[in-house]
Short mmCIF file of C-alpha atoms in Angstrom, two decimals:
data_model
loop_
_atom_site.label_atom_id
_atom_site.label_comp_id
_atom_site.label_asym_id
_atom_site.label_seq_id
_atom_site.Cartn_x
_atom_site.Cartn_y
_atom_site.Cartn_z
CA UNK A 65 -39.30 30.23 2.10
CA UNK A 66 -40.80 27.01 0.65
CA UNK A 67 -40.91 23.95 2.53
CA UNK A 68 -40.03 25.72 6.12
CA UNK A 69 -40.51 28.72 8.16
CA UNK A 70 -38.65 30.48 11.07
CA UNK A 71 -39.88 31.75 14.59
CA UNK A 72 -37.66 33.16 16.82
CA UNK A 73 -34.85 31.19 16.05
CA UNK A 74 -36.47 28.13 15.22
CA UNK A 75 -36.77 26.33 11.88
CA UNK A 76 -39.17 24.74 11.34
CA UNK A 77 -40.64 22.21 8.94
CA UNK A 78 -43.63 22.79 7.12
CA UNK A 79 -44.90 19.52 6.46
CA UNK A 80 -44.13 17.91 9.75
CA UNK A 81 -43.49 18.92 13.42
CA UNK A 82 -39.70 18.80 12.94
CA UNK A 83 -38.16 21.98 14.35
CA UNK A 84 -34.50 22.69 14.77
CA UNK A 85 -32.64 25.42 15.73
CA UNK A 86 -30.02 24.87 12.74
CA UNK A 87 -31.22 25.82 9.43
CA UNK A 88 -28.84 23.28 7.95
CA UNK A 89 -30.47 20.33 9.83
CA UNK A 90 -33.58 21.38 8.56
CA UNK A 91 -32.69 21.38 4.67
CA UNK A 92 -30.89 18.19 5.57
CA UNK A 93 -34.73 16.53 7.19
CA UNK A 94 -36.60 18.31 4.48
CA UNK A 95 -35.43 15.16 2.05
CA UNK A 96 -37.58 12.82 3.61
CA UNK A 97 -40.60 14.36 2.41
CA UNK A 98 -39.01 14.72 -1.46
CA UNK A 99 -41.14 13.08 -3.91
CA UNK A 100 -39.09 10.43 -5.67
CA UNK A 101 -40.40 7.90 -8.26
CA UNK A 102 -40.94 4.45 -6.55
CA UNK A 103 -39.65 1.77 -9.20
CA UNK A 104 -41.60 -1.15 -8.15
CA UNK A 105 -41.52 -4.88 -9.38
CA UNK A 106 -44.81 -5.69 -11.03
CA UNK A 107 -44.01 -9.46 -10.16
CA UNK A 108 -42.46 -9.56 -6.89
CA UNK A 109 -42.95 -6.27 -5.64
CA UNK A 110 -39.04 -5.36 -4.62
CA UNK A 111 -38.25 -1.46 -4.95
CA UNK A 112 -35.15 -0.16 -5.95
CA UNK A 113 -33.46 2.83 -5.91
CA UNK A 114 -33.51 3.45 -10.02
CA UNK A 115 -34.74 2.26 -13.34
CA UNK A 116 -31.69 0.61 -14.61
CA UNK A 117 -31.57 -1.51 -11.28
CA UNK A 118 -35.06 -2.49 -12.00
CA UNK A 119 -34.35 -3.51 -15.44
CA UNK A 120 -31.77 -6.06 -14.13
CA UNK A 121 -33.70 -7.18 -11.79
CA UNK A 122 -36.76 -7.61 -14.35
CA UNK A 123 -34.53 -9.96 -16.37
CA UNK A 124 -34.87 -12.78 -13.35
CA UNK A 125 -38.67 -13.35 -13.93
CA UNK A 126 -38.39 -12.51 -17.83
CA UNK A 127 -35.82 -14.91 -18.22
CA UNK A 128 -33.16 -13.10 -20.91
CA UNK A 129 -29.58 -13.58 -20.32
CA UNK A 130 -27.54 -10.97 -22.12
CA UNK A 131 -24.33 -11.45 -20.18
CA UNK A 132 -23.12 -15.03 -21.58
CA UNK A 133 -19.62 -16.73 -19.81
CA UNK A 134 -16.32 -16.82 -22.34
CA UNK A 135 -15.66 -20.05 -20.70
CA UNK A 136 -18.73 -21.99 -20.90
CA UNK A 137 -22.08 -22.42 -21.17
CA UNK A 138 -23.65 -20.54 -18.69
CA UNK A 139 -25.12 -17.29 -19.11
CA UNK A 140 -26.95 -13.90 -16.71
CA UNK A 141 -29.53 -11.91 -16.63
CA UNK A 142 -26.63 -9.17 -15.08
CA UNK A 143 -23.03 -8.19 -15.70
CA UNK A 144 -22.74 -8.42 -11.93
CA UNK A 145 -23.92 -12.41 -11.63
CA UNK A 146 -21.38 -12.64 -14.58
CA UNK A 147 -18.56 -11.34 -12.73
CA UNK A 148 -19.44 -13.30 -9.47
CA UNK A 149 -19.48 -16.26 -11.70
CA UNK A 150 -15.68 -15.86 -12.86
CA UNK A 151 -14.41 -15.19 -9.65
CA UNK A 152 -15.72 -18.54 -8.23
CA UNK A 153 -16.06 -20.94 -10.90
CA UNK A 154 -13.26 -19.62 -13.30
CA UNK A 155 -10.74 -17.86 -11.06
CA UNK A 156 -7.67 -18.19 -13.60
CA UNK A 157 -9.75 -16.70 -16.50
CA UNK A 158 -9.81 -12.95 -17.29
CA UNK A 159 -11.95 -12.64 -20.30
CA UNK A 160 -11.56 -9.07 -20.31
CA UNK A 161 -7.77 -7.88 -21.76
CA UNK A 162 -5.94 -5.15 -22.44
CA UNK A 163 -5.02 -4.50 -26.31
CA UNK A 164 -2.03 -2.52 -25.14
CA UNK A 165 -0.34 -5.04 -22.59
CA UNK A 166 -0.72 -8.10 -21.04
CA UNK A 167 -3.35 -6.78 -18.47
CA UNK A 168 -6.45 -8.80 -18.11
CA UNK A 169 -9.56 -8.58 -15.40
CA UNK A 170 -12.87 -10.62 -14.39
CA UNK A 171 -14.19 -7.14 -14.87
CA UNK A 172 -15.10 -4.83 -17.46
CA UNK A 173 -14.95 -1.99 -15.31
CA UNK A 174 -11.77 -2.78 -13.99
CA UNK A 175 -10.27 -3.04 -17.41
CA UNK A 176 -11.97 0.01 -18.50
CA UNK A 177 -10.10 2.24 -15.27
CA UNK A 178 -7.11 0.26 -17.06
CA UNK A 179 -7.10 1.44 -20.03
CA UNK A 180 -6.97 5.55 -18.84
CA UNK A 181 -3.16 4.84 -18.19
CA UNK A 182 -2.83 4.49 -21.79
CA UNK A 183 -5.04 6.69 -22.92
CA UNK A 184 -4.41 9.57 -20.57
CA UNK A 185 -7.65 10.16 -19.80
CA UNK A 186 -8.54 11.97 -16.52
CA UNK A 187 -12.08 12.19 -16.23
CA UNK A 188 -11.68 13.04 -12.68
CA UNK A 189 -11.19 17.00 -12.00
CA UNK A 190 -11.05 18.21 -8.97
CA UNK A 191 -13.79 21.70 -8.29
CA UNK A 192 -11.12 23.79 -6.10
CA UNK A 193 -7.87 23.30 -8.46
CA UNK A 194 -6.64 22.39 -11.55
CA UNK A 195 -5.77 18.64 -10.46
CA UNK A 196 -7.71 15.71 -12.30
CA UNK A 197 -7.04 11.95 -12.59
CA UNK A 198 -8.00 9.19 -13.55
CA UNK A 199 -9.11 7.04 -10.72
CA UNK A 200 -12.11 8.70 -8.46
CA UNK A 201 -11.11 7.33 -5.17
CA UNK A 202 -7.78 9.76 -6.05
CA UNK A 203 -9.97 12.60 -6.01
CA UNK A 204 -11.24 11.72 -3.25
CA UNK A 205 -8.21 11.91 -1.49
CA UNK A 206 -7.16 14.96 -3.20
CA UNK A 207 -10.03 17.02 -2.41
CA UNK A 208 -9.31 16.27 1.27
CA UNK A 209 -6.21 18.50 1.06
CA UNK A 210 -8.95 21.49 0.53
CA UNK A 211 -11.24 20.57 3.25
CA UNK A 212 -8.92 19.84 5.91
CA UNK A 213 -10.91 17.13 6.56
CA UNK A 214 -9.74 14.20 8.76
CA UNK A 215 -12.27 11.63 9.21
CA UNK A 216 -10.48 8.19 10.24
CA UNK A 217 -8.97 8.76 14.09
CA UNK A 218 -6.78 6.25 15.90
CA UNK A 219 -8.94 4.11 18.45
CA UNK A 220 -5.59 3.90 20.44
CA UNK A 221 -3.99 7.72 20.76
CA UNK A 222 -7.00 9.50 19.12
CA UNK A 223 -4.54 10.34 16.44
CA UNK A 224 -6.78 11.43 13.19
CA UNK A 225 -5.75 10.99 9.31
CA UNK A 226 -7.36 11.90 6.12
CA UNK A 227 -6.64 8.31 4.90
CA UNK A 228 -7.89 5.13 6.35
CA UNK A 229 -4.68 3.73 4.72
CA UNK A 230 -2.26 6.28 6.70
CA UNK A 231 -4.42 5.17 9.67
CA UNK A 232 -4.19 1.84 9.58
CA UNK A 233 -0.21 2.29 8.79
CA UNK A 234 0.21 4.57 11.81
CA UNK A 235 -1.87 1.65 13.94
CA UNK A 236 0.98 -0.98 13.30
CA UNK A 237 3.71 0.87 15.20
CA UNK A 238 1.23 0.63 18.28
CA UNK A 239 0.76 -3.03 17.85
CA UNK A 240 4.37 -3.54 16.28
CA UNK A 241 2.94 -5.02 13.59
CA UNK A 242 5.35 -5.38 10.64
CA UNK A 243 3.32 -7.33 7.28
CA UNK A 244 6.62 -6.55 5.12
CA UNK A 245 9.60 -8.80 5.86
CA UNK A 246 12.43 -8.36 3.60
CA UNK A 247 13.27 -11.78 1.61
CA UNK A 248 17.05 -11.13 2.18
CA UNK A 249 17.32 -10.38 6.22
CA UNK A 250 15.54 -10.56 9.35
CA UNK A 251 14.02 -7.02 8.77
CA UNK A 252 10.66 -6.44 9.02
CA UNK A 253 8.28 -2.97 7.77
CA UNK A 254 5.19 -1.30 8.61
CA UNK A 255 4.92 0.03 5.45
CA UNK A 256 5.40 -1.24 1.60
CA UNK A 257 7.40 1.75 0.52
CA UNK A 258 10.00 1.49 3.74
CA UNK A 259 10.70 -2.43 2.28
CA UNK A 260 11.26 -1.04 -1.20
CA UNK A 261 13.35 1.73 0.46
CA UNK A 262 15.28 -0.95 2.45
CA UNK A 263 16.35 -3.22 -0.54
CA UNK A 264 17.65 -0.24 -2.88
CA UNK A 265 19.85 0.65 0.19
CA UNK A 266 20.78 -2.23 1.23
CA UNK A 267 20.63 -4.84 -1.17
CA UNK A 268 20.71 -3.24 -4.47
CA UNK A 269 23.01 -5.09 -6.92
CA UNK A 270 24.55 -1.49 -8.72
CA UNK A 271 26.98 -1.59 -5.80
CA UNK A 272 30.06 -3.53 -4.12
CA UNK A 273 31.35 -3.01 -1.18
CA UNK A 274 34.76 -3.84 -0.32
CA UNK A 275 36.38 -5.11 3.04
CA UNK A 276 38.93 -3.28 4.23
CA UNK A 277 40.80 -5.99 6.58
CA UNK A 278 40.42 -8.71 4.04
CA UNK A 279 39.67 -7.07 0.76
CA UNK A 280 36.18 -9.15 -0.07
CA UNK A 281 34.29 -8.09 -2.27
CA UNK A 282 30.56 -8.25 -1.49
CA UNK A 283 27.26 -6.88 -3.23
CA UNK A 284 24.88 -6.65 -0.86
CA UNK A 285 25.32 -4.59 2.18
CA UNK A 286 23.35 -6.42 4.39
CA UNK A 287 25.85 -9.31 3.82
CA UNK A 288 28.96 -6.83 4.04
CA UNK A 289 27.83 -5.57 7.47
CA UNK A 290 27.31 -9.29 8.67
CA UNK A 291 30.88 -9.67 7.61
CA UNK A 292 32.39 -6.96 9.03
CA UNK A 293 30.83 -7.47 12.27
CA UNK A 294 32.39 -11.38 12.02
CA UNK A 295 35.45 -9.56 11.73
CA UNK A 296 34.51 -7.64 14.98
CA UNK A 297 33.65 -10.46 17.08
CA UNK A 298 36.88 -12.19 15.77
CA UNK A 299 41.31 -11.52 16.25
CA UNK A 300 41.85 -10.78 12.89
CA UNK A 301 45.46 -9.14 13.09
CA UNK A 302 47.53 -12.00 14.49
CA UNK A 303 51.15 -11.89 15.47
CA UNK A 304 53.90 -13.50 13.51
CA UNK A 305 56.45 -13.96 16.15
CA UNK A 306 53.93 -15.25 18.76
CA UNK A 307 50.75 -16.01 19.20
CA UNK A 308 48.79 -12.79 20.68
CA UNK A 309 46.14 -11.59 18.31
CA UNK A 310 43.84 -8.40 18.13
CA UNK A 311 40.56 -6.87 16.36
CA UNK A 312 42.21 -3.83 15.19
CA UNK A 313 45.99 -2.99 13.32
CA UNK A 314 46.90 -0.50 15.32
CA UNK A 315 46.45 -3.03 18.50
CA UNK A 316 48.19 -5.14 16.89
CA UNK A 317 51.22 -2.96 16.31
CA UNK A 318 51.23 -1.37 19.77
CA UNK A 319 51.95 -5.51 20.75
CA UNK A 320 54.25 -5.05 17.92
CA UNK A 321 56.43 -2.24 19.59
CA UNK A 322 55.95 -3.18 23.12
CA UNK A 323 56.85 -7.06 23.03
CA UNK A 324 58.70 -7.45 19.57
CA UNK A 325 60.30 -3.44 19.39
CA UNK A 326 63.76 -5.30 18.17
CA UNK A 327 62.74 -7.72 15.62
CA UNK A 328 59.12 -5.96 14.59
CA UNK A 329 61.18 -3.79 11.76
CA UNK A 330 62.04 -6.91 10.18
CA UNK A 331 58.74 -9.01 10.13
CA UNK A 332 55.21 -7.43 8.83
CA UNK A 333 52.44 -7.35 10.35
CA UNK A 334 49.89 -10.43 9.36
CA UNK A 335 46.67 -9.70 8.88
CA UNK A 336 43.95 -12.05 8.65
CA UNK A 337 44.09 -11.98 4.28
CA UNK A 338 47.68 -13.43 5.22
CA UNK A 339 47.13 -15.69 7.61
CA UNK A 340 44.50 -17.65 5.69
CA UNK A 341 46.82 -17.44 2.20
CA UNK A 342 50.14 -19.04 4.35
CA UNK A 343 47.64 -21.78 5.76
#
């Protein structure tokens, strides 16, 4: 076996004194002692890890600027510098746009992940399954439905999640933190998708709802139980021959029968709809 040997259930590495009694410790050591190709600065000395990082950094002591700005006058010896450039000095200019819609980034790369939800293109396929997308960092995510694989715990309850995100959401309803108020009422959401879920429900303009003691009409329902609940805390069914009052109808005409039973067949009951119209 090249590179290591075993001795009574040691590994052990061949070009060093490492030894290990797991044989997958030892393949992981034995790539310190790969040979790799050093790419070296002949002016400054710096090494990096390839040859196209070299080449941008050669660029600084050559001089050439290939990467010029859309907006002025400046120009970089890297696409990076360029970028870094827009986001500080131009931060309302987006050279790089969309020819399909009015999307427009500070960086090529961003435009270029962009432009696969036009095109279709899914570059990304996953090795266990038939899933691919376009957007690595989702096949990332995917491939940790294979694995199992739960990597970001919960530094409260030890709680662990595949996704930071999910981690970070599940952190908030320890700290009752709530980043999502809703614009229309004094709730509050750990989570984007429960605010989204909160103002189709509740404040969605496709429905009316109706009162049933004074026949308003209102569209949001956030508004409609505010009202009802006024109607709660309020007499609403008043009497007509004196001046006794009640939240509900059938309160109402229970007074009706008890105090009034002779004269209640000839006056109606007044609600508060009524009431407000006679005053």
């Amino acid at each position: 076996m090249s590179g290591r040997s075993r001795i009574s259930g040691w590994h052990i590495c061949t070009q060093c004194s490492y030894t290990t009694t797991s044989e997958w410790s030892l393949l992981r050591h034995g790539k310190v002692h790969l040979e790799k190709p050093e790419y070296k600065c002949s002016v400054c000395e710096l090494i990096f890890p390839n040859a196209s990082g070299l080449a941008a950094h050669s660029r600084r002591h050559s001089g050439i600027k290939p990467h010029p700005c859309r907006s002025c006058d400046e120009k970089f010896p890297t696409k990076k510098e360029l970028e870094q450039h827009m986001r500080h000095q131009h931060p309302d200019g987006k050279p790089y746009k969309c020819s399909e819609c009015d999307y427009a980034s500070v960086e090529e790369a961003k435009l270029k992940r962009h432009m696969r939800l036009h095109t279709g293109d899914r570059p990304f396929q996953c090795p266990h399954c038939s899933f691919s997308t376009s957007q690595s960092f989702n096949l990332k995510r995917h491939i940790l439905t294979h694995t199992g694989e739960k990597p970001h715990r919960c530094d409260i309850c030890e709680a662990k999640f595949a996704q930071q995100n999910d981690m970070v959401i599940h952190k908030r309803t320890h700290l009752n933190d709530k980043p999502y108020p809703c614009s229309k009422c004094p709730f509050a959401f750990t989570r984007l998708a429960d605010l989204n879920r909160h103002i189709l429900r509740m404040h969605a303009l496709c429905k009316v709802f109706t009162c049933k003691q004074c026949k308003s009409v209102i569209q949001d329902k956030h508004q409609y139980l505010l009202h009802v609940q006024a109607h709660k805390e309020e007499n609403a069914y008043k009497c007509n021959l004196c001046k006794y009052s009640a939240k509900l109808e059938q309160t109402l005409k229970n007074h009706m029968l008890k105090r009034h039973r002779d004269q209640s067949s000839a006056q109606p009951l007044e609600s508060v709809d009524s009431f407000n119209h006679n005053n």
